[in-house]
PDB file of C-alpha atoms in Angstrom:
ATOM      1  CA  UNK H  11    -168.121-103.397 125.727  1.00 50.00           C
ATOM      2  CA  UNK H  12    -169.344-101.863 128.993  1.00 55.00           C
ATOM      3  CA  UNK H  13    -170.012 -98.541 128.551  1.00 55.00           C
ATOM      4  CA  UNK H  14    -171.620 -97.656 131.975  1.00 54.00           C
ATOM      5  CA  UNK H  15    -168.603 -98.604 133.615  1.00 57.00           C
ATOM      6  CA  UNK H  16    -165.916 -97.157 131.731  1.00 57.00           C
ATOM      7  CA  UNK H  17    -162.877 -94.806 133.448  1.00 55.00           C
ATOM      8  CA  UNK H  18    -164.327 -91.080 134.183  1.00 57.00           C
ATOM      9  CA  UNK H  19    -168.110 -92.107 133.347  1.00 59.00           C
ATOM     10  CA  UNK H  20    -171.085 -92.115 136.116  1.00 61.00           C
ATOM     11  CA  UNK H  21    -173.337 -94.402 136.679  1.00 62.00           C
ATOM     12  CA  UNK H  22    -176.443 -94.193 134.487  1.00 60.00           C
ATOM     13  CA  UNK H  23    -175.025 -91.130 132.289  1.00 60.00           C
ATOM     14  CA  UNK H  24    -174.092 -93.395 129.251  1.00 58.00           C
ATOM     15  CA  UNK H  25    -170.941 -93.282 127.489  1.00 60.00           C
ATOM     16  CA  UNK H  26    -168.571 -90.099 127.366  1.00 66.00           C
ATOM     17  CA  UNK H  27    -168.684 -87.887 124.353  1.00 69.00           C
ATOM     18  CA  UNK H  28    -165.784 -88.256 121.491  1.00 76.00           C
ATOM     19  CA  UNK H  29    -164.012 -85.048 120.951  1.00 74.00           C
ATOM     20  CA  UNK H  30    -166.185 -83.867 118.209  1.00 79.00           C
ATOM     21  CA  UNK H  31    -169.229 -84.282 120.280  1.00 79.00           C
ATOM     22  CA  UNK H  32    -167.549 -82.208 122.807  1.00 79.00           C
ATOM     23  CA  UNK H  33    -166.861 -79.237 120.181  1.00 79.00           C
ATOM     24  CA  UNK H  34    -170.547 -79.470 118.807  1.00 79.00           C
ATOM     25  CA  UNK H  35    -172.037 -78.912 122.219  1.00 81.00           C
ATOM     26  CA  UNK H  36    -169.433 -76.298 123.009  1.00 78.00           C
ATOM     27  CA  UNK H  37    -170.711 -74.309 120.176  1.00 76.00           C
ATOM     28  CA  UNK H  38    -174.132 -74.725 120.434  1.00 80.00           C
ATOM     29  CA  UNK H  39    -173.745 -73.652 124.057  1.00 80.00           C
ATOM     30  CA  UNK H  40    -171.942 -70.426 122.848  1.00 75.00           C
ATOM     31  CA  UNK H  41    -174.909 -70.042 119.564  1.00 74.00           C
ATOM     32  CA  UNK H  42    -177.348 -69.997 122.279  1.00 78.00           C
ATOM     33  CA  UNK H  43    -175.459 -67.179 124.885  1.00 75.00           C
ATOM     34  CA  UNK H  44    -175.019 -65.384 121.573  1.00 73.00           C
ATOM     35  CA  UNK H  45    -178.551 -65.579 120.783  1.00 71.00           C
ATOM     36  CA  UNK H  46    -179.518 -63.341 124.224  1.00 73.00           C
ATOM     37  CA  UNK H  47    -176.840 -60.722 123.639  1.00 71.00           C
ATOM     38  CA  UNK H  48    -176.622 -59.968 120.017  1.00 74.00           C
ATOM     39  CA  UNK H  49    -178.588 -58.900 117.978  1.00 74.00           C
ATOM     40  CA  UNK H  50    -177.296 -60.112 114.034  1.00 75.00           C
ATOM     41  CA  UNK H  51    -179.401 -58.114 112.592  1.00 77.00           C
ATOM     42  CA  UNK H  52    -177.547 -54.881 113.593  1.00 83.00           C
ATOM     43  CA  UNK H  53    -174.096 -56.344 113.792  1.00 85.00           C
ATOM     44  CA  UNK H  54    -172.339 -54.608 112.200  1.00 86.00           C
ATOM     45  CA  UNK H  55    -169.469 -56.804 111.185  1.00 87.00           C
ATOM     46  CA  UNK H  56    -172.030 -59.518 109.817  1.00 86.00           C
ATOM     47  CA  UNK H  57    -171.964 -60.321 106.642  1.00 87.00           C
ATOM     48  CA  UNK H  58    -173.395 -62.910 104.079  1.00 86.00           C
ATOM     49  CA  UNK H  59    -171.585 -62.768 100.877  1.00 85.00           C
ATOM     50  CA  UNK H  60    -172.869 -64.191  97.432  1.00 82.00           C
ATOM     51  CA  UNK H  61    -172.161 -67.673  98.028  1.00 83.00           C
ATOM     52  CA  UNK H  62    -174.198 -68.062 100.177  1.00 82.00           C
ATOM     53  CA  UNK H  63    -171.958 -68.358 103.749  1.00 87.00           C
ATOM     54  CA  UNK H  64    -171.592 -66.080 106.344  1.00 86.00           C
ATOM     55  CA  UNK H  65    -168.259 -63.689 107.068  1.00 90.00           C
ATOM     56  CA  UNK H  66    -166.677 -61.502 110.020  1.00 90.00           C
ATOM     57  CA  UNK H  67    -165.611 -58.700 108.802  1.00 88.00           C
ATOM     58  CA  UNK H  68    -163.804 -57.950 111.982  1.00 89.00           C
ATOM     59  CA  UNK H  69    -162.116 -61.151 111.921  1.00 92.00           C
ATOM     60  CA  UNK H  70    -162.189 -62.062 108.151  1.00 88.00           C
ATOM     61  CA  UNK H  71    -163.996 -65.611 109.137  1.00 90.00           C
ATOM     62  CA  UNK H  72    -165.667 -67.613 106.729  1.00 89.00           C
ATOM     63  CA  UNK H  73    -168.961 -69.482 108.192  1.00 87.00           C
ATOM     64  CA  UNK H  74    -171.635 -71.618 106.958  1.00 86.00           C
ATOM     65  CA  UNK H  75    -174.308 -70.683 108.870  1.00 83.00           C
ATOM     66  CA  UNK H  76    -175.336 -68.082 111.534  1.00 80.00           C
ATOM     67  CA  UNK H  77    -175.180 -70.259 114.430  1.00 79.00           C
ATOM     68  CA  UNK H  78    -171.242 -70.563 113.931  1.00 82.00           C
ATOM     69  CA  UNK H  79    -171.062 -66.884 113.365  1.00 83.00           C
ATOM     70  CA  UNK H  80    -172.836 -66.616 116.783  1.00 81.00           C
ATOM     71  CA  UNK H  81    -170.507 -69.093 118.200  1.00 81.00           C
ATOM     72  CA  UNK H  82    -167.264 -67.164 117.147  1.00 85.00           C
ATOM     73  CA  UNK H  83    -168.807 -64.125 118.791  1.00 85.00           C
ATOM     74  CA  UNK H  84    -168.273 -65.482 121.717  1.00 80.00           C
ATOM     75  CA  UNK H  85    -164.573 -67.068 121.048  1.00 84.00           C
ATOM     76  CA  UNK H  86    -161.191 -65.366 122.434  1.00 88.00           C
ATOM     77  CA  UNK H  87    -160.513 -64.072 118.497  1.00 90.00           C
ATOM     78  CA  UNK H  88    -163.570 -62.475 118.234  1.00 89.00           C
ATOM     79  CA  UNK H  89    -163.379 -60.691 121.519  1.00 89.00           C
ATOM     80  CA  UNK H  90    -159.770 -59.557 121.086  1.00 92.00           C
ATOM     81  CA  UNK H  91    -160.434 -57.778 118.143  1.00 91.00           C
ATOM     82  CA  UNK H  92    -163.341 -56.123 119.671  1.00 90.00           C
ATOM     83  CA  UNK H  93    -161.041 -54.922 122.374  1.00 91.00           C
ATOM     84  CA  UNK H  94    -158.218 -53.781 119.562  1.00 91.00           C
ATOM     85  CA  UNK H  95    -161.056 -52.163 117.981  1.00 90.00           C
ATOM     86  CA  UNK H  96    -162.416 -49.847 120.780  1.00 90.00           C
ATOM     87  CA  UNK H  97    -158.971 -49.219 122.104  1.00 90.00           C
ATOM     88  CA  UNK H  98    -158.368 -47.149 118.842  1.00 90.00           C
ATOM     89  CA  UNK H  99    -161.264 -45.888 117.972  1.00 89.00           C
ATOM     90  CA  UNK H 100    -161.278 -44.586 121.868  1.00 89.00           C
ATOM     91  CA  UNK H 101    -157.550 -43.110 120.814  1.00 88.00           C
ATOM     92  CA  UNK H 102    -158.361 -41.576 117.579  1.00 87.00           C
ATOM     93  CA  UNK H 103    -161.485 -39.787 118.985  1.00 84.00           C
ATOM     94  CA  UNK H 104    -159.008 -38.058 122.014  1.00 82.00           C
ATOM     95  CA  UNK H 105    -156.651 -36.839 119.217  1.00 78.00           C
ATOM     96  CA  UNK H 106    -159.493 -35.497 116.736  1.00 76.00           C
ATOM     97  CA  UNK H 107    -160.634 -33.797 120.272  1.00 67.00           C
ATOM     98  CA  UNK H 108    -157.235 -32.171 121.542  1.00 65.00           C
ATOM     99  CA  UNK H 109    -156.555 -31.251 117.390  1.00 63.00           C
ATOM    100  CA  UNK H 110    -159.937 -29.185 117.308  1.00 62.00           C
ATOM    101  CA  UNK H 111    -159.699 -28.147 120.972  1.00 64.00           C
ATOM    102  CA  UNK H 112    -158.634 -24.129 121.253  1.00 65.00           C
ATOM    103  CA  UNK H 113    -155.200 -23.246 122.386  1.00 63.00           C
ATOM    104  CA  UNK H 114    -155.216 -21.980 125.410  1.00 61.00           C
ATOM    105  CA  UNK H 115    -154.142 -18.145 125.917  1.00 64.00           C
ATOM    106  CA  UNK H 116    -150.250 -17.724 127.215  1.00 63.00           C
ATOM    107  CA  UNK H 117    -150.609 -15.948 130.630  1.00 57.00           C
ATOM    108  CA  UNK H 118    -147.919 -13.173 131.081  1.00 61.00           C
ATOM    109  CA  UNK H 119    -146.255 -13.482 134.322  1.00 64.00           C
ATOM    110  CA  UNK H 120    -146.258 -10.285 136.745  1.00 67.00           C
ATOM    111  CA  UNK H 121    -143.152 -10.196 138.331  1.00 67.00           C
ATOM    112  CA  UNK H 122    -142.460  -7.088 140.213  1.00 72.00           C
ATOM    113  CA  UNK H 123    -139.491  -5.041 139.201  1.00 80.00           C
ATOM    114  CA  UNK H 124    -137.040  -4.472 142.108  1.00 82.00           C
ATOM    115  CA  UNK H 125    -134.992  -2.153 140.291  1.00 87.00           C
ATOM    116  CA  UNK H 126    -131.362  -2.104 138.472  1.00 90.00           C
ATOM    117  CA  UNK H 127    -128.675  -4.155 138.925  1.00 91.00           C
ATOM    118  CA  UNK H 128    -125.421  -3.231 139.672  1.00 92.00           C
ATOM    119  CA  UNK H 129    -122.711  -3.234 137.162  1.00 92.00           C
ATOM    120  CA  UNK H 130    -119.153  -2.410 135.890  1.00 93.00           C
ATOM    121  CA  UNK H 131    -117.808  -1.703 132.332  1.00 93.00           C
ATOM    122  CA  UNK H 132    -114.144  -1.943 131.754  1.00 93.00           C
ATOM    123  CA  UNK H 133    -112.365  -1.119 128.495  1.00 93.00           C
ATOM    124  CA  UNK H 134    -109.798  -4.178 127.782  1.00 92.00           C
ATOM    125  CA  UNK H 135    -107.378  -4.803 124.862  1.00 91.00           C
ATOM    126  CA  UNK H 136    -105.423  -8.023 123.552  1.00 88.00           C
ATOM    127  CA  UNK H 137    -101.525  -7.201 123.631  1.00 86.00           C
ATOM    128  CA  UNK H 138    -100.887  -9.772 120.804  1.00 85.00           C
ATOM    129  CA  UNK H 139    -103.888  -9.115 118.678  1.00 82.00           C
ATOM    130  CA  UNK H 140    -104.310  -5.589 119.768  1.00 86.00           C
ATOM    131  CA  UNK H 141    -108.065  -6.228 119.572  1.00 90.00           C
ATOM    132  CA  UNK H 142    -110.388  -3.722 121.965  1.00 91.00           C
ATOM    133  CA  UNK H 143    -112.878  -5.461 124.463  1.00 93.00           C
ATOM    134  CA  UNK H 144    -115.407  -4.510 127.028  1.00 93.00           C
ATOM    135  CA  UNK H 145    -115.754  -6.682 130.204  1.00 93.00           C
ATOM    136  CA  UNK H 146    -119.455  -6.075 131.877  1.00 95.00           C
ATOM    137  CA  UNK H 147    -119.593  -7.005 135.295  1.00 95.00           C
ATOM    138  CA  UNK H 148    -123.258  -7.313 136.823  1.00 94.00           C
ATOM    139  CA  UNK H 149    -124.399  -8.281 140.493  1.00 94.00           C
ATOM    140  CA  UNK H 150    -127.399  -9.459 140.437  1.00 93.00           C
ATOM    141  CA  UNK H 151    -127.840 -10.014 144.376  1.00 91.00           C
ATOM    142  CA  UNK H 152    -131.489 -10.842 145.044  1.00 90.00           C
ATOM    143  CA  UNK H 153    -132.109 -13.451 142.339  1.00 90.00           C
ATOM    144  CA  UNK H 154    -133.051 -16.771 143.066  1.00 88.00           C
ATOM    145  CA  UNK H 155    -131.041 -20.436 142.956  1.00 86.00           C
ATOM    146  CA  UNK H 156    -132.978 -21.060 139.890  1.00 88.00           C
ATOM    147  CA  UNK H 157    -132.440 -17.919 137.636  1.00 88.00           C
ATOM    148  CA  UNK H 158    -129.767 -17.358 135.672  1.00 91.00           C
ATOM    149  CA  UNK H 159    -129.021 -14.203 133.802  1.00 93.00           C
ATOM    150  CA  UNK H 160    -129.250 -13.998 129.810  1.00 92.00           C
ATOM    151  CA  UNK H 161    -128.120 -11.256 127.306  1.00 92.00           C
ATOM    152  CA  UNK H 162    -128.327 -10.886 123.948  1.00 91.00           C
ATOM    153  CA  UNK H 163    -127.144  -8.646 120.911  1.00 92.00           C
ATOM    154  CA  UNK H 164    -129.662  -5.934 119.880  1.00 91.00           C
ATOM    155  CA  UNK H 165    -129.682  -4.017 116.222  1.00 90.00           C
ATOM    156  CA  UNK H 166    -130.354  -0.174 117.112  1.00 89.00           C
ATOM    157  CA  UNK H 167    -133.218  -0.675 114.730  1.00 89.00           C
ATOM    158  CA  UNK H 168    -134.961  -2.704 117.111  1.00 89.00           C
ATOM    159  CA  UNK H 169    -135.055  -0.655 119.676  1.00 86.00           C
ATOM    160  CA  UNK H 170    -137.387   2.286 120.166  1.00 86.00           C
ATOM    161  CA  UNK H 171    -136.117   4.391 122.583  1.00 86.00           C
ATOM    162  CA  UNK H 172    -133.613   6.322 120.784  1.00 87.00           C
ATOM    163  CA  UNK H 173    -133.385   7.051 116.936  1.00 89.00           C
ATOM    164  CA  UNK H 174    -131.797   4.422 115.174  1.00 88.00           C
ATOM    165  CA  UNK H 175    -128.177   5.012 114.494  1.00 89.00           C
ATOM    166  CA  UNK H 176    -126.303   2.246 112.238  1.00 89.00           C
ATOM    167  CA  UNK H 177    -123.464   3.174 113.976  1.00 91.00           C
ATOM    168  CA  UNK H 178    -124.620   1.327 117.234  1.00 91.00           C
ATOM    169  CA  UNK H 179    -125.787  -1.509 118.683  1.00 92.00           C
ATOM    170  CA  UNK H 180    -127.219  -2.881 122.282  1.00 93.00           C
ATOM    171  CA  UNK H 181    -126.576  -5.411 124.581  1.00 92.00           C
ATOM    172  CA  UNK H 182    -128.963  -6.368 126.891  1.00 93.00           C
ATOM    173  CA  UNK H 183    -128.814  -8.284 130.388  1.00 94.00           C
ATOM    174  CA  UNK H 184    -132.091  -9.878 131.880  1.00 92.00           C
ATOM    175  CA  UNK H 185    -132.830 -11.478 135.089  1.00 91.00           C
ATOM    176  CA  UNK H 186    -135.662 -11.070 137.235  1.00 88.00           C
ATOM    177  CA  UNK H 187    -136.877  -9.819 139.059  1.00 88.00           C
ATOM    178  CA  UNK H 188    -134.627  -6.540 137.871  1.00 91.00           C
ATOM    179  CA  UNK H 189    -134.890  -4.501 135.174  1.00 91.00           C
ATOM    180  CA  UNK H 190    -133.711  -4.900 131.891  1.00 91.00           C
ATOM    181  CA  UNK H 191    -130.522  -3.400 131.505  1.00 92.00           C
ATOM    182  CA  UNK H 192    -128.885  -2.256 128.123  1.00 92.00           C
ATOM    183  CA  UNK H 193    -125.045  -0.957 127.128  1.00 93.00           C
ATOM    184  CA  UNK H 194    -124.537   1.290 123.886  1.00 92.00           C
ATOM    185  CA  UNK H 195    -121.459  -0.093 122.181  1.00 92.00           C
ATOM    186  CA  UNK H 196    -120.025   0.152 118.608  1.00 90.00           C
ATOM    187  CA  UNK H 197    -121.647  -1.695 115.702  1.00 90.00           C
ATOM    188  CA  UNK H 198    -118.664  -3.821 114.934  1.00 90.00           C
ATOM    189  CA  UNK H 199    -118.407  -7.492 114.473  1.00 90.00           C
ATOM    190  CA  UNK H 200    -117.480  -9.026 117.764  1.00 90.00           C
ATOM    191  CA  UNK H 201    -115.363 -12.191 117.697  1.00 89.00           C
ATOM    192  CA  UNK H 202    -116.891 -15.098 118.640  1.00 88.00           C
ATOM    193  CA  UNK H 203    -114.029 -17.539 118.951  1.00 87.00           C
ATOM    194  CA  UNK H 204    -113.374 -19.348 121.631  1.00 86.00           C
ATOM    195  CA  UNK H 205    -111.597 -17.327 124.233  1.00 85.00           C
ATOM    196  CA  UNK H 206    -112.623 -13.605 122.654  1.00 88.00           C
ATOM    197  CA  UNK H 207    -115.979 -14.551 123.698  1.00 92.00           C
ATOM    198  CA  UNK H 208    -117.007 -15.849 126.972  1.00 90.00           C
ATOM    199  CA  UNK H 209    -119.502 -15.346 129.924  1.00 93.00           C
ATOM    200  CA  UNK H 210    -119.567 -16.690 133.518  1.00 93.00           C
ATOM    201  CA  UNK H 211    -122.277 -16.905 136.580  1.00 93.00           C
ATOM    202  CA  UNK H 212    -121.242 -16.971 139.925  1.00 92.00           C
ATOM    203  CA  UNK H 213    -123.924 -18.599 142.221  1.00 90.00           C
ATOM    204  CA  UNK H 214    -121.901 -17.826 145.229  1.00 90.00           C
ATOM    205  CA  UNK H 215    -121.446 -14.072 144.438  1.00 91.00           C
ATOM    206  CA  UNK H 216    -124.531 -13.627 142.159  1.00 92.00           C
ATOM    207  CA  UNK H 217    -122.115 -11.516 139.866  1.00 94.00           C
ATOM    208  CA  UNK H 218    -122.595 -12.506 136.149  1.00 95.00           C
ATOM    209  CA  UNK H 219    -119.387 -11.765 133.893  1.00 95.00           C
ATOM    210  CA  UNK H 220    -119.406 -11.472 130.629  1.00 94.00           C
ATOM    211  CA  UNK H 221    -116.209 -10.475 128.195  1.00 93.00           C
ATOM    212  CA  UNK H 222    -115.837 -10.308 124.592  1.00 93.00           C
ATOM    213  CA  UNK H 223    -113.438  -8.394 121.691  1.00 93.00           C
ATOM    214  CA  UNK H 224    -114.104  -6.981 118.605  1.00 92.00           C
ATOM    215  CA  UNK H 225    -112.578  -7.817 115.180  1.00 89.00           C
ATOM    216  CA  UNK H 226    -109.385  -5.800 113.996  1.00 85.00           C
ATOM    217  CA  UNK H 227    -111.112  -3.546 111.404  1.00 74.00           C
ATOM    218  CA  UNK H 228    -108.801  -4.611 107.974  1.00 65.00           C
ATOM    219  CA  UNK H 229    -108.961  -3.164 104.561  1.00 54.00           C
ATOM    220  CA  UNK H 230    -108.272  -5.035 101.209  1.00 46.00           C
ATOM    221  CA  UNK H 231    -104.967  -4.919  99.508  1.00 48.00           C
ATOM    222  CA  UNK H 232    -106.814  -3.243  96.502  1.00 46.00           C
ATOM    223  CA  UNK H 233    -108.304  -0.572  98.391  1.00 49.00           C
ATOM    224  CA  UNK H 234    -105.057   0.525  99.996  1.00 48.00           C
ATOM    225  CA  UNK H 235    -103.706   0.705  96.418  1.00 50.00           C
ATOM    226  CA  UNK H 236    -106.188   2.239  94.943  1.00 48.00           C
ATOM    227  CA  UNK H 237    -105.814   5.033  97.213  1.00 49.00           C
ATOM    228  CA  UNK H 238    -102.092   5.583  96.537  1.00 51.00           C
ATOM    229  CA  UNK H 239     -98.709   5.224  98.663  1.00 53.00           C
ATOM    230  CA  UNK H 240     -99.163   8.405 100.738  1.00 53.00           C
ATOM    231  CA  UNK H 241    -102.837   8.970 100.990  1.00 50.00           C
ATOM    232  CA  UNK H 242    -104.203   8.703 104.363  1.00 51.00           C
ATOM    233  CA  UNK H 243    -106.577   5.778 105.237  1.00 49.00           C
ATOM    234  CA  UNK H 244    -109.928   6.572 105.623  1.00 51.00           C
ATOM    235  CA  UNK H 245    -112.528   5.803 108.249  1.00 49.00           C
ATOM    236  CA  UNK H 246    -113.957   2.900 107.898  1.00 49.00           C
ATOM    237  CA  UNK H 247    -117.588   2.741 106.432  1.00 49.00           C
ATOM    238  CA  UNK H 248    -120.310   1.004 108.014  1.00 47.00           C
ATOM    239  CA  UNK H 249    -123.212  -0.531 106.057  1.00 46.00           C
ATOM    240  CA  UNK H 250    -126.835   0.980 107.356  1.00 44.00           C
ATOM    241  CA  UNK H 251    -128.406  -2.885 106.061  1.00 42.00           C
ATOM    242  CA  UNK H 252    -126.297  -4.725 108.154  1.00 46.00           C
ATOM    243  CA  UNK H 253    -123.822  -2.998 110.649  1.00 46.00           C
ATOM    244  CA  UNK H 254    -122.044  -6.321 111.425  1.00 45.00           C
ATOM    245  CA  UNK H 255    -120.175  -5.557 107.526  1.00 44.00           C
ATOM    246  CA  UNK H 256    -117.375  -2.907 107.572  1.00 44.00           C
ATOM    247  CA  UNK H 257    -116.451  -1.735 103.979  1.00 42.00           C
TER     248      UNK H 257
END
């Protein structure tokens, strides 16, 4: 058989190598690139175990000898892994960092106080239910597109302006840049339903509107017995420990 001239060959290089001898000079190839840029003595995921052969522990690769541990060095599996590897290590070491790392001090904003808004209180009550209400009517004219009002419920115990009186209780609108604003008004249990309880903001008018009712104060069928058929009712008692219970 002529070998010199056979299909893919040159002239005068001999025959062309099988498929094995291809892989063999692959590796060696890849053993001897290895050989410059590693040093196996301080790999770290080199490992000879007690038969004798040679493992990855990065890979979990068996190999007989350290010239195919150099050669898988160099391979795609090897080199993936490596990449996996540093890409968490690289992610663990930014959360260990931002865990120890000191919170950073809340900075107060300074918004300068324009003043007091304008407002109007008007008594309301439910014909049906016969329930009384306030409706608190706040302008609010300088605000900006952004803000909207809040209020909230206050205990008189929280406050510190006055001396706390059980019988009483605060609510408080906020928007800045005005001042905080807060109505006295009976330490009853306000209905929250829907409909005894609603608020509105007007963009267009910057008035904020808020309405709600209080609960029809009602005594137990034991009580009113109790106190016989012509006694008089009594005023209602409120509890210091929590105003919103009437006994």
């Amino acid at each position: 058989m002529d070998f010199q001239n056979r299909a893919g060959s040159k002239p005068g290089a001999g025959a062309l190598m099988s498929h094995s001898d291809s892989n063999v000079a692959r590796r060696e190839r890849l053993r001897k690139l290895a050989l410059e840029t590693i040093d196996i003595a301080n790999d770290p995921y080199f490992m000879r175990n007690h038969l004798g052969s040679y493992e990855c522990k990065l890979c979990l690769t068996l190999h007989t000898n350290e010239g195919s541990y150099l050669a898988h060095t160099q391979g795609k599996k090897h080199q993936t892994n490596l990449a996996r590897r540093a890409a968490r290590e690289a992610k663990d070491s930014e959360h260990a960092g931002s865990a120890h790392r000191p919170a950073l001090p809340q900075v107060k904003k300074n918004v300068v106080k324009i003043g007091r808004p304008g407002y109007k209180v008007t008594k309301v009550r439910d014909p049906q239910g016969k329930q009384f209400g306030l409706l608190f009517e706040v302008t609010y004219p300088e605000v900006t597109d952004e803000t909207k009002p809040r209020h909230r419920f206050m205990s008189a115990y929280e406050q510190h302006v006055e001396a706390p009186n059980s019988q009483y209780q605060y609510l408080l609108f906020a928007a800045e840049p005005y001042e905080t604003i807060a109505f006295k008004v009976q330490s009853r249990e306000v209905d929250m339903r829907p409909g005894r309880f609603w608020s509105h903001w007007d963009q267009d008018t910057r008035k904020f509107t808020l309405q709600f009712f209080f609960r029809n104060q009602t005594r137990s069928y034991a009580d009113r017995g109790a106190a016989g058929p012509g006694a008089a009712p009594d005023a209602p008692h409120i509890n210091p420990m929590n105003p919103y219970i009437v006994t």
